[in-house]
XYZ file of C-alpha atoms in Angstrom:
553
model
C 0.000 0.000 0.000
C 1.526 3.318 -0.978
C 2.070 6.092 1.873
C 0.385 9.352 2.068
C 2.562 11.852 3.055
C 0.502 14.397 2.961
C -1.517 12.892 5.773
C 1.071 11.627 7.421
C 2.278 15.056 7.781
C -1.024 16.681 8.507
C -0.872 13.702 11.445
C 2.045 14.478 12.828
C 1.368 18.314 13.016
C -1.256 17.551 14.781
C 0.064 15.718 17.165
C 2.860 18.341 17.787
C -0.095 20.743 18.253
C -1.600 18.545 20.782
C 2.044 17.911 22.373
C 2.292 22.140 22.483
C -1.031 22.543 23.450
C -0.646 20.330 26.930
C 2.554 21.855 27.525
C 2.087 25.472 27.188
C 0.822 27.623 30.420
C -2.141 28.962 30.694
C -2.869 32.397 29.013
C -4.940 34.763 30.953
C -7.340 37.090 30.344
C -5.632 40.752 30.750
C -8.968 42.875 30.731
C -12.617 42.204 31.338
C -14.712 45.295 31.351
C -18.068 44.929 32.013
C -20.953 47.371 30.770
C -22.409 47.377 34.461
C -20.831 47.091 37.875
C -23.693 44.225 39.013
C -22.045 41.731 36.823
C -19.163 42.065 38.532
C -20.441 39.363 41.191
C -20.613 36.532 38.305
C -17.507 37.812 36.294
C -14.691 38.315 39.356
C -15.317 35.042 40.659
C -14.910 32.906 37.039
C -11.551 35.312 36.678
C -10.390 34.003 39.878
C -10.902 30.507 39.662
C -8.438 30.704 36.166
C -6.117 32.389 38.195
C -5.855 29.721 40.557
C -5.156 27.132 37.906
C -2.933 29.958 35.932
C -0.967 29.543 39.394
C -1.571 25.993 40.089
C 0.573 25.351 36.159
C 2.823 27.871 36.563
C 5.167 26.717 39.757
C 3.042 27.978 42.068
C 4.156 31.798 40.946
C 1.535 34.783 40.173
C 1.755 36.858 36.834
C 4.225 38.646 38.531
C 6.583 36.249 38.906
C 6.204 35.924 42.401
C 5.355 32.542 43.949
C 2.500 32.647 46.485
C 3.225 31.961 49.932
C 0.998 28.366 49.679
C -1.020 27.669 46.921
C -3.543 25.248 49.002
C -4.046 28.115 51.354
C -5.340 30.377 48.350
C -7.464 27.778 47.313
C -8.960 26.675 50.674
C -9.616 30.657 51.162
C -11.671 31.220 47.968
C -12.949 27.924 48.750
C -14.432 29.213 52.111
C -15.973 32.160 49.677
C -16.788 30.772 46.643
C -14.248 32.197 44.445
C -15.957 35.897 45.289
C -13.406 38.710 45.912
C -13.022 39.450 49.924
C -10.930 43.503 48.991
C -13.437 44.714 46.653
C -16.857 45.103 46.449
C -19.237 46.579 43.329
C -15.859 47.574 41.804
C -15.055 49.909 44.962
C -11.898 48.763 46.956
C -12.245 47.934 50.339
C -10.861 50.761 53.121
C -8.890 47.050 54.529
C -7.401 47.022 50.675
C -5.765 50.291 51.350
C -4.648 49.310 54.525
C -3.252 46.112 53.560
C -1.417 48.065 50.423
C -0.254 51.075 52.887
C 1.236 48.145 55.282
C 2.929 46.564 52.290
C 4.364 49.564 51.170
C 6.206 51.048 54.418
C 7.310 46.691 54.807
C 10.304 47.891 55.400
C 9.769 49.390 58.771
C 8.542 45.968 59.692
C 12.303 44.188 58.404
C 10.588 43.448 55.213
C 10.938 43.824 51.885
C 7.815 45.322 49.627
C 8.846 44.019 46.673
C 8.172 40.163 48.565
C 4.392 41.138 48.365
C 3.794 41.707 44.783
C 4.082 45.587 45.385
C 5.128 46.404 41.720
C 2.070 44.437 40.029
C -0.753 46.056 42.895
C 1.001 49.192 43.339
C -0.029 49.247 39.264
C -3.308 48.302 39.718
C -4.018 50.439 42.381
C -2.582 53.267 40.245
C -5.449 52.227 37.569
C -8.277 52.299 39.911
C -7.184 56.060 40.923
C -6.921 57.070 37.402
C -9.117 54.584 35.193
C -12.749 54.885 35.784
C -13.156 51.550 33.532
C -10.394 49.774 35.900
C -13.544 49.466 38.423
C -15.524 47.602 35.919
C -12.628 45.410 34.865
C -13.084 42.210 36.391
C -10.051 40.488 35.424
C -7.856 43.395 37.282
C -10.050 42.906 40.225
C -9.435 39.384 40.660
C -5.802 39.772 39.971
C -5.413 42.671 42.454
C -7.731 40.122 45.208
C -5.371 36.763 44.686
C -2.307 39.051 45.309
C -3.461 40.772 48.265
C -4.827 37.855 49.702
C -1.514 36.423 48.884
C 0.585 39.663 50.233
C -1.683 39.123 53.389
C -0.896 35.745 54.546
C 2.841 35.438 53.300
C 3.317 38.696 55.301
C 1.383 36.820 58.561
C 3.509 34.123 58.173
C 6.484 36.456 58.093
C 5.918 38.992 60.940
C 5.451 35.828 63.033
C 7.663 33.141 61.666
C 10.294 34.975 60.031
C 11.367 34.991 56.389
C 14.590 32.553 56.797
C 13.681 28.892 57.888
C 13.939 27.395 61.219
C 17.256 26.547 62.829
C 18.850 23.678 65.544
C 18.340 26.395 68.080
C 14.612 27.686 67.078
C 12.155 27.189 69.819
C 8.959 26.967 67.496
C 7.696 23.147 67.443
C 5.658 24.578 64.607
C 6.714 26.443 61.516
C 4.191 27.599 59.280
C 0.280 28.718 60.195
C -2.335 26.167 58.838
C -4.133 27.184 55.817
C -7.256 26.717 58.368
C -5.952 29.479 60.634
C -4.462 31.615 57.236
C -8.220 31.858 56.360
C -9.703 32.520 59.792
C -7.070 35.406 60.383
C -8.237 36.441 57.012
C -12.022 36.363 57.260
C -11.706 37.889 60.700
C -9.132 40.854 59.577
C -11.968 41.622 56.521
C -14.938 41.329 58.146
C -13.686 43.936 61.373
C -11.221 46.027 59.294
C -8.769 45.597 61.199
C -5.541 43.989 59.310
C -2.900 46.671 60.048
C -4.047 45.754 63.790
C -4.038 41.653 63.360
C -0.441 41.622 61.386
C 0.972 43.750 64.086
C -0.242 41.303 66.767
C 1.446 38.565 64.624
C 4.741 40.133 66.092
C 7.006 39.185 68.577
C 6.323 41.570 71.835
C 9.975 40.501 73.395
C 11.076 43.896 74.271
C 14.221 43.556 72.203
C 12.483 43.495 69.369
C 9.993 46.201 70.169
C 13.296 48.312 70.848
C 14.975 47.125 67.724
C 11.976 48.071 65.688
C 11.585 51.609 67.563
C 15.559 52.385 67.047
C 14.888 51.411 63.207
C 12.108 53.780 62.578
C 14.580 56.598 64.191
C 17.728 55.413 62.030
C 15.879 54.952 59.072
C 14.101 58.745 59.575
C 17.597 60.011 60.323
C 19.472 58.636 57.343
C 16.745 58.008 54.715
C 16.927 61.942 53.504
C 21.057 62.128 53.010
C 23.257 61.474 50.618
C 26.770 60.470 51.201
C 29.977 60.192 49.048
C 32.140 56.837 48.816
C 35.421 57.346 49.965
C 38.469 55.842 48.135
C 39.907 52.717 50.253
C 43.545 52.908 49.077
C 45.077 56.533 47.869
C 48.167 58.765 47.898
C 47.201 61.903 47.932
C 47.008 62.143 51.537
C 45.383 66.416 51.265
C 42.828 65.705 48.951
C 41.332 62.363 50.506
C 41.313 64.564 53.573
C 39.015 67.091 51.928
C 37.121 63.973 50.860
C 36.997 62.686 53.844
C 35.225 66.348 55.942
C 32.766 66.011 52.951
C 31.735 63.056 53.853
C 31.157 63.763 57.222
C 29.847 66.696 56.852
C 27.128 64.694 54.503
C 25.851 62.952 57.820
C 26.171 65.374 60.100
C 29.090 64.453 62.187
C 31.092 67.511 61.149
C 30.131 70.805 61.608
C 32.240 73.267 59.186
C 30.127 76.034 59.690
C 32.972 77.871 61.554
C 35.347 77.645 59.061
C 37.307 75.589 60.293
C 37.412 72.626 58.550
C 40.665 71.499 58.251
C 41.949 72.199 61.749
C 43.228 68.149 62.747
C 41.429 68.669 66.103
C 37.857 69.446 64.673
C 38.169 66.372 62.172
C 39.067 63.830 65.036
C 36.417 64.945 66.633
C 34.301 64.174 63.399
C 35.916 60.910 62.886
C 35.184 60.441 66.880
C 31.148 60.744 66.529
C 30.834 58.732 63.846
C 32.916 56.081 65.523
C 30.644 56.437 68.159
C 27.537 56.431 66.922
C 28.247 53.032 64.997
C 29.924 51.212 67.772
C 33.269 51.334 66.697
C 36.870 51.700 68.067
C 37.211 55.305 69.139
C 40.695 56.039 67.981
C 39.596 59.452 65.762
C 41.429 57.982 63.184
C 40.437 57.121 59.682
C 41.599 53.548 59.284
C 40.657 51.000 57.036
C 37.681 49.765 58.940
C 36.354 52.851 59.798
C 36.440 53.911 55.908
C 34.609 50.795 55.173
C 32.001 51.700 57.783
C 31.890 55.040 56.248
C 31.028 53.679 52.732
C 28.020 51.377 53.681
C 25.007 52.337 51.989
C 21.618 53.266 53.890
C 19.813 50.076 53.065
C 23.010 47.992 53.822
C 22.225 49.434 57.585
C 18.552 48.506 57.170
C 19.055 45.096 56.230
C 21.441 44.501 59.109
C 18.314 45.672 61.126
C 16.014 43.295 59.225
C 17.960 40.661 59.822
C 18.148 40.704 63.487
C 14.372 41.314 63.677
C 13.824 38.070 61.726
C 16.019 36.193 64.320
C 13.897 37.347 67.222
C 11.007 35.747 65.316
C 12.311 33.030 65.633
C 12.161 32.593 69.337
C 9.027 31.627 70.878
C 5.722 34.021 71.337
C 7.052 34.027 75.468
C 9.914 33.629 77.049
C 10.363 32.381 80.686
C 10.072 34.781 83.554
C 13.800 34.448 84.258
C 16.700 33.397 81.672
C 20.099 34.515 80.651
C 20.631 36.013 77.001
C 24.171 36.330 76.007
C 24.671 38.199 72.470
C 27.641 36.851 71.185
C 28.090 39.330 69.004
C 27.129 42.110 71.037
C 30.126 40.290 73.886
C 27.171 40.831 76.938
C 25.457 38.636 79.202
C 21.935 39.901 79.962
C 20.226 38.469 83.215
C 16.339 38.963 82.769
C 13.916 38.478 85.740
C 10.258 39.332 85.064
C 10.581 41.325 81.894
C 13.462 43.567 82.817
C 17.043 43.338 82.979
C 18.514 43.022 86.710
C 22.207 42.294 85.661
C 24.449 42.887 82.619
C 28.025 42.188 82.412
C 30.547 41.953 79.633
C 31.619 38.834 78.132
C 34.377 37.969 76.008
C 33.372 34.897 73.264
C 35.370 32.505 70.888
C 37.482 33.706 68.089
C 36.097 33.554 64.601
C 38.258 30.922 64.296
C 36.790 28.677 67.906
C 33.207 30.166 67.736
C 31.081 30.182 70.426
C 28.080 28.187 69.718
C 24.374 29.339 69.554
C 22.481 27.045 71.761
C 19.349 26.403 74.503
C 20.220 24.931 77.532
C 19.773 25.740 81.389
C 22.399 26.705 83.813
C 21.858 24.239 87.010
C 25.447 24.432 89.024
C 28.468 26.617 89.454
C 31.951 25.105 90.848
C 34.099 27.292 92.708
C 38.593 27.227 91.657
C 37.507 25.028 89.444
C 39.995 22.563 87.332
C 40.209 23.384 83.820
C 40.133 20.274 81.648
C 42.133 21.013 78.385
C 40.197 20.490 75.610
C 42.137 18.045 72.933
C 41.977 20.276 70.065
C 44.001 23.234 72.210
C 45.957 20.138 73.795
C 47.759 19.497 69.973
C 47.199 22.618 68.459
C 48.856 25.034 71.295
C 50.351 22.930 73.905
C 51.786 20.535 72.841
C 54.439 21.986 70.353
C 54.977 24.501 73.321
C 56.065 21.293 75.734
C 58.079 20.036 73.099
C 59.859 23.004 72.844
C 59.871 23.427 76.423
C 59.078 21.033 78.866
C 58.725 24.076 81.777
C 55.791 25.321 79.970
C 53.801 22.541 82.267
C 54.529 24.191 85.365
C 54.316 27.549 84.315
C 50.865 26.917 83.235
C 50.303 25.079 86.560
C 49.181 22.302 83.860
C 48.956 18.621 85.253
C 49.292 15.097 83.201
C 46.506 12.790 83.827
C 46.164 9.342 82.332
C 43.001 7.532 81.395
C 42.828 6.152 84.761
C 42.773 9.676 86.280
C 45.961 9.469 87.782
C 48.094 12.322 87.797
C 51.664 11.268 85.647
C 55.018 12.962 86.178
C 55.189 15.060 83.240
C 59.070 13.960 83.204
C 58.372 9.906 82.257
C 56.509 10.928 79.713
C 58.394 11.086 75.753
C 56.658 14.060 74.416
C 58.473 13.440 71.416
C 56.220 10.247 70.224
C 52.950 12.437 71.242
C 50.999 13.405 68.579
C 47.195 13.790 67.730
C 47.269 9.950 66.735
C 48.737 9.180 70.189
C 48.162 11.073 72.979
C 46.970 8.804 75.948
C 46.790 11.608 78.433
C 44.313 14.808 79.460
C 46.214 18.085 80.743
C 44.274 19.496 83.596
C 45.258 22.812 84.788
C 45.013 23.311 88.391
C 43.268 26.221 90.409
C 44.667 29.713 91.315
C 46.098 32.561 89.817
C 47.032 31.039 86.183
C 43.724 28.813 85.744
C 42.068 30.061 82.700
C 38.687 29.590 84.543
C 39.299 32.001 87.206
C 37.977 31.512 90.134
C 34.088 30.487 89.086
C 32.582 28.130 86.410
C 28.836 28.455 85.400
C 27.514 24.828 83.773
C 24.615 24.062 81.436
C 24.319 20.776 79.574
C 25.591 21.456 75.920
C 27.177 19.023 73.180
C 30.121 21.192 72.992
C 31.583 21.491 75.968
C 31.369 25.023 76.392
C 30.452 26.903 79.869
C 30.263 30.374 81.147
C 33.203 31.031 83.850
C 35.722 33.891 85.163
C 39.415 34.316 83.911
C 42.524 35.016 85.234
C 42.786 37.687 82.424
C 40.433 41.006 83.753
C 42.006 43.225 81.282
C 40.731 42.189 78.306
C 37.618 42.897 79.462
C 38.368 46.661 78.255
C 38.679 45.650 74.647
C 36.136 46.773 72.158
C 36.793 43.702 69.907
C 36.211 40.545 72.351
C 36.228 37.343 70.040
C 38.978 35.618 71.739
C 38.095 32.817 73.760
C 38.291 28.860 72.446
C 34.133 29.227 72.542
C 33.452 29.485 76.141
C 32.004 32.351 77.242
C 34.493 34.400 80.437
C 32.358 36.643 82.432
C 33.149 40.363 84.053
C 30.446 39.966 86.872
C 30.691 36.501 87.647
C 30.650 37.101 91.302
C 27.015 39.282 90.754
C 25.864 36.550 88.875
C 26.414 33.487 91.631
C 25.172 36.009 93.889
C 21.879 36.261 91.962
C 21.157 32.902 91.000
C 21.398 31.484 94.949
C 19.446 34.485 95.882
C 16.583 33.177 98.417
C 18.031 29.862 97.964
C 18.607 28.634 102.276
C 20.489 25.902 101.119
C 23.023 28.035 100.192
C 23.159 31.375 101.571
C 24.951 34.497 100.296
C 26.985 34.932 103.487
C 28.417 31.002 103.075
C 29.257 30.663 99.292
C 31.362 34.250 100.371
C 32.886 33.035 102.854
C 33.802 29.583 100.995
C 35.135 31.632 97.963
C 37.526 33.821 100.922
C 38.762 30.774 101.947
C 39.579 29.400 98.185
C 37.358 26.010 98.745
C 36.472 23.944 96.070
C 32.908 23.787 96.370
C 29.658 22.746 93.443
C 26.730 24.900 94.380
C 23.443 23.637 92.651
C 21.061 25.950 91.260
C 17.803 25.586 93.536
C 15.911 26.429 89.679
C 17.973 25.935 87.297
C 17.990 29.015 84.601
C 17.584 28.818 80.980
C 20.484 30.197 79.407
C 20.409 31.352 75.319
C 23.168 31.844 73.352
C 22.089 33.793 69.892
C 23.445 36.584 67.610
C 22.606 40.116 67.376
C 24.139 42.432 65.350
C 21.546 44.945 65.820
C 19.627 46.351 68.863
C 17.673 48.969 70.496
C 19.017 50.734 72.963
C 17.087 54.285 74.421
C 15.641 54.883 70.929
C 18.817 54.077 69.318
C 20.198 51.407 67.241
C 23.272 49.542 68.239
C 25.179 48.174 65.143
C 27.609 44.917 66.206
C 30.578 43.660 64.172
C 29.649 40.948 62.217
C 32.298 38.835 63.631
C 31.154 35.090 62.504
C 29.582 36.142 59.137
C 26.090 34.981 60.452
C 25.116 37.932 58.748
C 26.021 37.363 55.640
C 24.345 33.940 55.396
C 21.211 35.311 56.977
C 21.021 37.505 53.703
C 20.843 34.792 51.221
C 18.117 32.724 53.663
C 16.441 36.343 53.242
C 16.957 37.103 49.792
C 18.271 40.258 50.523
């Protein structure tokens, strides 16, 4: 039989049409106008309904390009309603529409981003309806403007209360995301009482850090917003003119004054170079050195995203915390001691090196030991002491550092070859004893953690005074660990004040327990509120920077 080509080609473009045809997304309909606002109530809901699918075949994302926070949320929502639009009604936008579209729009103030919540596309449509008397007829805009603001409202929910980057090892939350159930209850609820701005806000944490962080935003962000400031070169050799560069920049924000005429007297300009250092939390020196030029060239939303990301990181603790815990800010090198939502005792604290971080963690505090022994971790063992014994088989007693085997015997640090040590074979633990060269200092604070880590004094005050404190191995040495002990046996009549002082005189060894033991939290804040102000931290383990990509910022 001979072959038609001709329908074997008109076949096979048929099937390639099919093939296209299942393949390609949907196509919506841009405009709808209808001749009279009453057939709005048929049209709206038919548009909305091939949105859903439109977003249900295209990944989940809006016309925009956006994706929606859940997709099964949208639909159990218009489910709930019958596909009819809950921000508009006759063609007339809802007073909760403008609301919803004022909150989106300052998001920023909130740690958020606008542009997250499809603020292009209904900052556009909302345009039209101002403008466009046929945009209130249009039923296709109206149910494109309703899926994204139903959208914007429950991503943002999920957001103010959750957080924008995803749960951690040390998030409290057991849960993670709302329900679409409760989604659509907060919804109907907000709509029906006009009252979003007032439900998202409640969404919020209420720690006072964050309230505080939030406040000392709003001021930074009304301080800075207005200026302008110049980028200063990082490397030059023209030491005059980067000078003059460098009073115009100040001048730009305010920390120079050259209204007296006086700007290039070396006095006025280290003052300058003084209160900017200042404000930002910086080594006052009053010199313009590399760090302080690269403080000088962040931009103004570099500084709100900082802000932003510290915000989401309170989220991410839970709704209350208990009426008495200890906070210590790695970052911010400070111990906080709250008891019944205020702070009764801060102290300085110096943290592990960038290199030896100190962990984030949860745990509780339930003893402190008194000239306690300080068991050498193994990693400092072969990394530091070891080639130092080597060397110079003195540096044991200097240290006051004792060899015990796995018996717990103390060895003669003389029988042993040091020579055939290494990390493959080292069948011994150095312990260093108490008094004045014990790292530990006089106190140790302990709370159950996988890394070993602990809160206790050191035989080094002085370093307290440093403004750059990442030194440590990852434990965490305390300024006022005398106030503390004092605090946490307060009321306790097992172990009264007058006793543990008079056992600490007398350099006893001594384990006090905790009569309730205290939660402790380890986290990172590089950003805080402080009397209406906003305290910028180093970012010393790049925490930051990873926080920014989980953020999308």
């Amino acid at each position: 039989m001979k072959y038609n080509y001709k329908r074997g080609n008109l076949l096979y473009i048929a099937v390639l049409f099919v093939l296209f045809a299942c393949h390609r997304k949907k196509v919506l309909r841009e405009r709808e106008v209808v001749k009279n606002v009453a057939e709005l109530q048929e049209v709206i809901p038919e548009n909305i309904a091939e949105r859903l699918n439109y977003i249900a075949d295209n990944d989940s994302k809006m016309e925009d390009k956006i994706p929606v926070l859940r997709l099964s949320a949208l639909q159990y929502f218009y489910e709930q309603t019958g596909n009819a639009p809950g921000w508009s009604s006759r063609g007339i936008l809802t007073p909760s529409a403008d609301t919803l579209f004022n909150f989106i729009l300052n998001a920023e103030q909130e740690g958020l981003q606008p542009a997250d919540y499809h603020f292009l596309a209904l900052n556009a449509a909302f345009q039209l309806f101002r403008t466009d008397e046929t945009a209130k007829k249009d039923a296709a805009l109206l149910a494109q403007l309703d899926i994204m603001m139903t959208d914007a409202f429950m991503k943002m929910a999920s957001d103010l209360h959750y957080g924008i980057a995803p749960r951690d090892s040390i998030t409290f939350r057991k849960d993670s995301v709302f329900t679409d159930t409760l989604l659509t209850s907060l919804l109907r609820t907000s709509l029906q009482e006009n009252n979003v701005g007032k439900v998202l806000h409640q969404l919020e944490p209420q720690h006072p850090g964050y309230v505080q962080l939030k406040i000392a935003m709003r001021a930074f962000e009304r301080k800075y917003a207005p200026l302008r400031w110049d980028t200063l070169p990082t490397s030059y050799t023209d030491t005059i003119a980067f000078r003059q560069l460098l009073i115009n920049r100040l001048v730009q924000t305010h920390h120079l004054d050259t209204s007296g005429g006086h700007a290039t007297d070396t006095s006025l300009l280290k003052k300058g170079i003084l209160a900017f250092q200042k404000e930002f939390n910086m080594y006052e020196d009053g010199l313009a050195g590399k760090k302080t030029v690269q403080t000088l060239n962040r931009p103004f939303r570099d500084w709100m995203i900082q802000g932003a990301v510290n915000m989401d990181r309170w989220r991410k603790l839970p709704d209350t915390l208990p009426p008495r815990f200890i906070l210590v800010n790695v970052p911010g090198y400070r111990m906080e001691l709250w008891d019944s939502g205020r702070v009764v005792l801060e102290s300085r604290v110096i943290v592990g090196a960038p290199r030896t971080r100190t962990p984030l963690l949860n745990s509780r505090m339930t003893n402190f030991v008194m000239f306690p022994f300080w068991r050498v971790p193994f990693s400092i063992t072969i990394k530091e002491m070891l080639p130092a014994i080597k060397k110079d088989p003195g540096y044991l007693t200097r240290k006051n550092l004792e060899v015990i085997d796995r018996d717990g015997n103390a060895v003669n640090p003389d029988s042993v070859n040091w020579n055939r040590m290494s990390k493959n074979y080292f069948p011994y633990v150095l312990r260093q004893m108490d008094g004045m060269e014990n790292s530990l200092g006089i106190m140790k604070f302990n709370f159950f953690n996988k890394y070993s880590v602990y809160l206790h004094d050191t035989n080094n005050h002085g370093l307290f005074r440093n403004t750059y404190r990442a030194m440590s191995h990852g434990c965490v040495r305390l300024q006022q660990w005398d106030s503390l002990a004092m605090y946490l046996i307060k009321n306790d009549t097992r172990h009264p004040r007058d006793s543990v002082r008079a056992w600490l005189s007398r350099g006893e060894k001594r384990m006090v327990d905790i009569q309730r033991p205290v939660p402790i939290f380890l986290r990172y804040f590089t950003a805080e509120g402080k009397d209406g102000q906003i305290v910028f931290h180093e970012d010393i383990y790049g925490e930051d920077k990873v926080m920014r990509k989980l953020m999308r910022l």
